[in-house]
């Protein structure tokens, strides 16, 4: 657990996290870094399984780590893949991110790849009108 001072540092943390990805089946490695509302950073990588449906995405690995340590508000998220253009989180991860984001238009999403390509956008553009606890 540590704090990041800039998005560039958050990107570095996500790149490092990606190195720990366990992706022997897809060979598609993903790294994620979350900056929580108080600045604390949590990271995650995808963890695959021979029983394919048990694969866990990098984003949800990071979210589970953050929440299990008492941090529930995501301020920024970086996702590193090998895709060009840089890939965005899958639908399941978008729903999981939404659960821990009280204002989607304020959540900064940064998508990068190893070739230096970068896309910046607000989470509301990735997940408009998401279903949340207040809808129940
Ligand atoms: N993956 C992620 O880690 N995050 C996503 O948002 C999309 C997909 C992982 C899951 C699997 O290990 C591999 O990428 C290929 O789908």
PDB file of C-alpha atoms and ligand atoms in Angstrom:
ATOM      1  CA  UNK A   1       0.000   0.000   0.000  1.00  0.00           C
ATOM      2  CA  UNK A   2       1.472   3.374  -0.976  1.00  0.00           C
ATOM      3  CA  UNK A   3       0.451   6.724  -2.446  1.00  0.00           C
ATOM      4  CA  UNK A   4       1.053   7.897  -6.017  1.00  0.00           C
ATOM      5  CA  UNK A   5       1.853  11.496  -6.814  1.00  0.00           C
ATOM      6  CA  UNK A   6       0.970  11.532 -10.515  1.00  0.00           C
ATOM      7  CA  UNK A   7      -0.796   9.609 -13.258  1.00  0.00           C
ATOM      8  CA  UNK A   8       2.634   8.818 -14.738  1.00  0.00           C
ATOM      9  CA  UNK A   9       3.562   7.077 -11.488  1.00  0.00           C
ATOM     10  CA  UNK A  10       0.241   5.242 -11.480  1.00  0.00           C
ATOM     11  CA  UNK A  11       1.008   4.030 -15.018  1.00  0.00           C
ATOM     12  CA  UNK A  12       4.391   2.736 -13.840  1.00  0.00           C
ATOM     13  CA  UNK A  13       2.693   0.851 -11.035  1.00  0.00           C
ATOM     14  CA  UNK A  14       0.231  -0.751 -13.482  1.00  0.00           C
ATOM     15  CA  UNK A  15       3.061  -1.719 -15.846  1.00  0.00           C
ATOM     16  CA  UNK A  16       4.882  -3.414 -12.936  1.00  0.00           C
ATOM     17  CA  UNK A  17       1.698  -5.176 -11.829  1.00  0.00           C
ATOM     18  CA  UNK A  18       1.227  -6.539 -15.354  1.00  0.00           C
ATOM     19  CA  UNK A  19       4.568  -8.359 -15.041  1.00  0.00           C
ATOM     20  CA  UNK A  20       2.945 -10.580 -12.410  1.00  0.00           C
ATOM     21  CA  UNK A  21       0.023 -11.572 -14.649  1.00  0.00           C
ATOM     22  CA  UNK A  22      -0.652 -15.289 -14.746  1.00  0.00           C
ATOM     23  CA  UNK A  23      -1.971 -15.750 -18.269  1.00  0.00           C
ATOM     24  CA  UNK A  24      -0.641 -19.053 -19.651  1.00  0.00           C
ATOM     25  CA  UNK A  25      -3.853 -19.773 -21.595  1.00  0.00           C
ATOM     26  CA  UNK A  26      -4.575 -16.490 -23.346  1.00  0.00           C
ATOM     27  CA  UNK A  27      -1.063 -15.036 -23.233  1.00  0.00           C
ATOM     28  CA  UNK A  28      -2.874 -11.721 -22.789  1.00  0.00           C
ATOM     29  CA  UNK A  29      -1.370  -9.990 -19.788  1.00  0.00           C
ATOM     30  CA  UNK A  30      -3.186  -7.141 -18.052  1.00  0.00           C
ATOM     31  CA  UNK A  31      -2.032  -4.841 -15.277  1.00  0.00           C
ATOM     32  CA  UNK A  32      -4.161  -2.427 -13.273  1.00  0.00           C
ATOM     33  CA  UNK A  33      -3.443   0.322 -10.774  1.00  0.00           C
ATOM     34  CA  UNK A  34      -6.140   2.064  -8.756  1.00  0.00           C
ATOM     35  CA  UNK A  35      -5.714   5.348  -6.992  1.00  0.00           C
ATOM     36  CA  UNK A  36      -8.212   5.585  -4.174  1.00  0.00           C
ATOM     37  CA  UNK A  37      -9.806   8.820  -2.909  1.00  0.00           C
ATOM     38  CA  UNK A  38      -7.103   9.317  -0.253  1.00  0.00           C
ATOM     39  CA  UNK A  39      -4.311   8.726  -2.779  1.00  0.00           C
ATOM     40  CA  UNK A  40      -3.514   5.160  -1.769  1.00  0.00           C
ATOM     41  CA  UNK A  41      -2.597   2.887  -4.676  1.00  0.00           C
ATOM     42  CA  UNK A  42      -3.567  -0.754  -5.153  1.00  0.00           C
ATOM     43  CA  UNK A  43      -2.558  -2.914  -8.086  1.00  0.00           C
ATOM     44  CA  UNK A  44      -3.631  -6.167  -9.686  1.00  0.00           C
ATOM     45  CA  UNK A  45      -2.963  -8.479 -12.605  1.00  0.00           C
ATOM     46  CA  UNK A  46      -5.112 -11.066 -14.359  1.00  0.00           C
ATOM     47  CA  UNK A  47      -5.017 -14.546 -12.870  1.00  0.00           C
ATOM     48  CA  UNK A  48      -6.120 -17.349 -15.180  1.00  0.00           C
ATOM     49  CA  UNK A  49      -7.126 -20.933 -14.470  1.00  0.00           C
ATOM     50  CA  UNK A  50      -7.209 -24.180 -16.465  1.00  0.00           C
ATOM     51  CA  UNK A  51     -10.927 -24.032 -15.806  1.00  0.00           C
ATOM     52  CA  UNK A  52     -11.249 -20.958 -18.016  1.00  0.00           C
ATOM     53  CA  UNK A  53     -14.368 -19.442 -16.488  1.00  0.00           C
ATOM     54  CA  UNK A  54     -12.480 -18.935 -13.219  1.00  0.00           C
ATOM     55  CA  UNK A  55     -10.118 -16.363 -14.760  1.00  0.00           C
ATOM     56  CA  UNK A  56      -9.995 -13.138 -12.763  1.00  0.00           C
ATOM     57  CA  UNK A  57      -9.370  -9.843 -14.543  1.00  0.00           C
ATOM     58  CA  UNK A  58      -6.645  -7.456 -13.413  1.00  0.00           C
ATOM     59  CA  UNK A  59      -9.168  -4.760 -12.529  1.00  0.00           C
ATOM     60  CA  UNK A  60     -11.181  -7.008 -10.219  1.00  0.00           C
ATOM     61  CA  UNK A  61      -8.022  -8.342  -8.597  1.00  0.00           C
ATOM     62  CA  UNK A  62      -7.045  -4.765  -7.744  1.00  0.00           C
ATOM     63  CA  UNK A  63     -10.550  -3.820  -6.577  1.00  0.00           C
ATOM     64  CA  UNK A  64     -10.804  -6.840  -4.266  1.00  0.00           C
ATOM     65  CA  UNK A  65      -7.429  -5.958  -2.757  1.00  0.00           C
ATOM     66  CA  UNK A  66      -8.392  -2.320  -2.177  1.00  0.00           C
ATOM     67  CA  UNK A  67     -11.821  -3.044  -0.727  1.00  0.00           C
ATOM     68  CA  UNK A  68     -10.549  -5.820   1.520  1.00  0.00           C
ATOM     69  CA  UNK A  69      -8.171  -3.278   3.021  1.00  0.00           C
ATOM     70  CA  UNK A  70     -10.897  -0.751   3.697  1.00  0.00           C
ATOM     71  CA  UNK A  71     -10.684   1.489   0.590  1.00  0.00           C
ATOM     72  CA  UNK A  72     -13.998   1.905  -1.241  1.00  0.00           C
ATOM     73  CA  UNK A  73     -13.730   4.991  -3.455  1.00  0.00           C
ATOM     74  CA  UNK A  74     -11.742   4.804  -6.710  1.00  0.00           C
ATOM     75  CA  UNK A  75     -10.436   8.164  -7.962  1.00  0.00           C
ATOM     76  CA  UNK A  76      -8.359   6.975 -10.927  1.00  0.00           C
ATOM     77  CA  UNK A  77      -7.729   3.701 -12.716  1.00  0.00           C
ATOM     78  CA  UNK A  78      -4.966   2.725 -15.120  1.00  0.00           C
ATOM     79  CA  UNK A  79      -5.240  -0.422 -17.244  1.00  0.00           C
ATOM     80  CA  UNK A  80      -2.235  -1.693 -19.207  1.00  0.00           C
ATOM     81  CA  UNK A  81      -2.655  -4.209 -22.021  1.00  0.00           C
ATOM     82  CA  UNK A  82      -0.857  -5.167 -25.195  1.00  0.00           C
ATOM     83  CA  UNK A  83      -3.715  -3.982 -27.404  1.00  0.00           C
ATOM     84  CA  UNK A  84      -3.572  -1.202 -29.943  1.00  0.00           C
ATOM     85  CA  UNK A  85      -5.464   0.986 -29.382  1.00  0.00           C
ATOM     86  CA  UNK A  86      -5.221   0.297 -25.614  1.00  0.00           C
ATOM     87  CA  UNK A  87      -8.133  -1.883 -24.495  1.00  0.00           C
ATOM     88  CA  UNK A  88     -10.868  -0.796 -22.092  1.00  0.00           C
ATOM     89  CA  UNK A  89     -12.113  -2.904 -19.148  1.00  0.00           C
ATOM     90  CA  UNK A  90     -14.585  -5.721 -19.913  1.00  0.00           C
ATOM     91  CA  UNK A  91     -18.232  -5.341 -18.989  1.00  0.00           C
ATOM     92  CA  UNK A  92     -17.956  -7.267 -15.722  1.00  0.00           C
ATOM     93  CA  UNK A  93     -15.083  -5.061 -14.608  1.00  0.00           C
ATOM     94  CA  UNK A  94     -17.003  -1.917 -15.533  1.00  0.00           C
ATOM     95  CA  UNK A  95     -19.827  -3.039 -13.252  1.00  0.00           C
ATOM     96  CA  UNK A  96     -17.308  -3.766 -10.485  1.00  0.00           C
ATOM     97  CA  UNK A  97     -15.610  -0.385 -10.896  1.00  0.00           C
ATOM     98  CA  UNK A  98     -19.027   1.304 -10.798  1.00  0.00           C
ATOM     99  CA  UNK A  99     -19.725  -0.242  -7.396  1.00  0.00           C
ATOM    100  CA  UNK A 100     -16.804   1.683  -5.892  1.00  0.00           C
ATOM    101  CA  UNK A 101     -17.190   4.987  -7.715  1.00  0.00           C
ATOM    102  CA  UNK A 102     -19.709   7.488  -6.370  1.00  0.00           C
ATOM    103  CA  UNK A 103     -19.366   9.954  -9.288  1.00  0.00           C
ATOM    104  CA  UNK A 104     -18.571   8.245 -12.615  1.00  0.00           C
ATOM    105  CA  UNK A 105     -17.793  11.499 -14.444  1.00  0.00           C
ATOM    106  CA  UNK A 106     -15.052  12.272 -11.897  1.00  0.00           C
ATOM    107  CA  UNK A 107     -13.327   8.889 -12.155  1.00  0.00           C
ATOM    108  CA  UNK A 108     -10.320   9.233 -14.411  1.00  0.00           C
ATOM    109  CA  UNK A 109      -9.682   6.211 -16.643  1.00  0.00           C
ATOM    110  CA  UNK A 110      -6.295   5.849 -18.345  1.00  0.00           C
ATOM    111  CA  UNK A 111      -5.727   3.043 -20.864  1.00  0.00           C
ATOM    112  CA  UNK A 112      -2.182   2.375 -22.039  1.00  0.00           C
ATOM    113  CA  UNK A 113      -0.112  -0.203 -23.887  1.00  0.00           C
ATOM    114  CA  UNK A 114       3.568  -1.029 -24.078  1.00  0.00           C
ATOM    115  CA  UNK A 115       4.031   1.058 -27.220  1.00  0.00           C
ATOM    116  CA  UNK A 116       3.305   4.285 -25.383  1.00  0.00           C
ATOM    117  CA  UNK A 117      -0.231   4.675 -26.699  1.00  0.00           C
ATOM    118  CA  UNK A 118      -2.577   6.248 -24.153  1.00  0.00           C
ATOM    119  CA  UNK A 119      -6.299   7.019 -23.981  1.00  0.00           C
ATOM    120  CA  UNK A 120      -7.777   9.200 -21.222  1.00  0.00           C
ATOM    121  CA  UNK A 121     -11.487   9.304 -20.514  1.00  0.00           C
ATOM    122  CA  UNK A 122     -14.076   9.670 -17.784  1.00  0.00           C
ATOM    123  CA  UNK A 123     -15.651   6.467 -16.492  1.00  0.00           C
ATOM    124  CA  UNK A 124     -19.141   7.759 -17.356  1.00  0.00           C
ATOM    125  CA  UNK A 125     -18.221   7.418 -21.045  1.00  0.00           C
ATOM    126  CA  UNK A 126     -17.380   3.731 -20.585  1.00  0.00           C
ATOM    127  CA  UNK A 127     -20.364   2.897 -18.412  1.00  0.00           C
ATOM    128  CA  UNK A 128     -23.312   5.269 -18.813  1.00  0.00           C
ATOM    129  CA  UNK A 129     -26.348   4.761 -16.603  1.00  0.00           C
ATOM    130  CA  UNK A 130     -24.783   1.861 -14.703  1.00  0.00           C
ATOM    131  CA  UNK A 131     -26.890  -0.152 -12.305  1.00  0.00           C
ATOM    132  CA  UNK A 132     -26.028   0.579  -8.667  1.00  0.00           C
ATOM    133  CA  UNK A 133     -27.143   0.056  -5.107  1.00  0.00           C
ATOM    134  CA  UNK A 134     -29.428   3.105  -5.187  1.00  0.00           C
ATOM    135  CA  UNK A 135     -31.496   1.377  -7.903  1.00  0.00           C
ATOM    136  CA  UNK A 136     -32.479  -1.461  -5.579  1.00  0.00           C
TER     137      UNK A 136
HETATM  138  N1  LIG B   1      -8.779  -9.416 -18.896  1.00  0.00           N
HETATM  139  C1  LIG B   1      -8.523  -8.518 -17.903  1.00  0.00           C
HETATM  140  O1  LIG B   1      -7.655  -8.747 -17.038  1.00  0.00           O
HETATM  141  N2  LIG B   1      -9.229  -7.374 -17.882  1.00  0.00           N
HETATM  142  C2  LIG B   1     -10.205  -7.053 -18.781  1.00  0.00           C
HETATM  143  O2  LIG B   1     -10.870  -6.033 -18.616  1.00  0.00           O
HETATM  144  C3  LIG B   1     -10.439  -7.905 -19.944  1.00  0.00           C
HETATM  145  C4  LIG B   1      -9.762  -9.217 -19.931  1.00  0.00           C
HETATM  146  C5  LIG B   1      -8.032 -10.681 -18.897  1.00  0.00           C
HETATM  147  C6  LIG B   1      -8.856 -11.899 -18.592  1.00  0.00           C
HETATM  148  C7  LIG B   1      -8.060 -12.985 -19.274  1.00  0.00           C
HETATM  149  O3  LIG B   1      -7.069 -13.435 -18.376  1.00  0.00           O
HETATM  150  C8  LIG B   1      -7.396 -12.291 -20.438  1.00  0.00           C
HETATM  151  O4  LIG B   1      -7.469 -10.899 -20.169  1.00  0.00           O
HETATM  152  C9  LIG B   1      -8.025 -12.563 -21.788  1.00  0.00           C
HETATM  153  O5  LIG B   1      -9.381 -12.331 -21.763  1.00  0.00           O
END
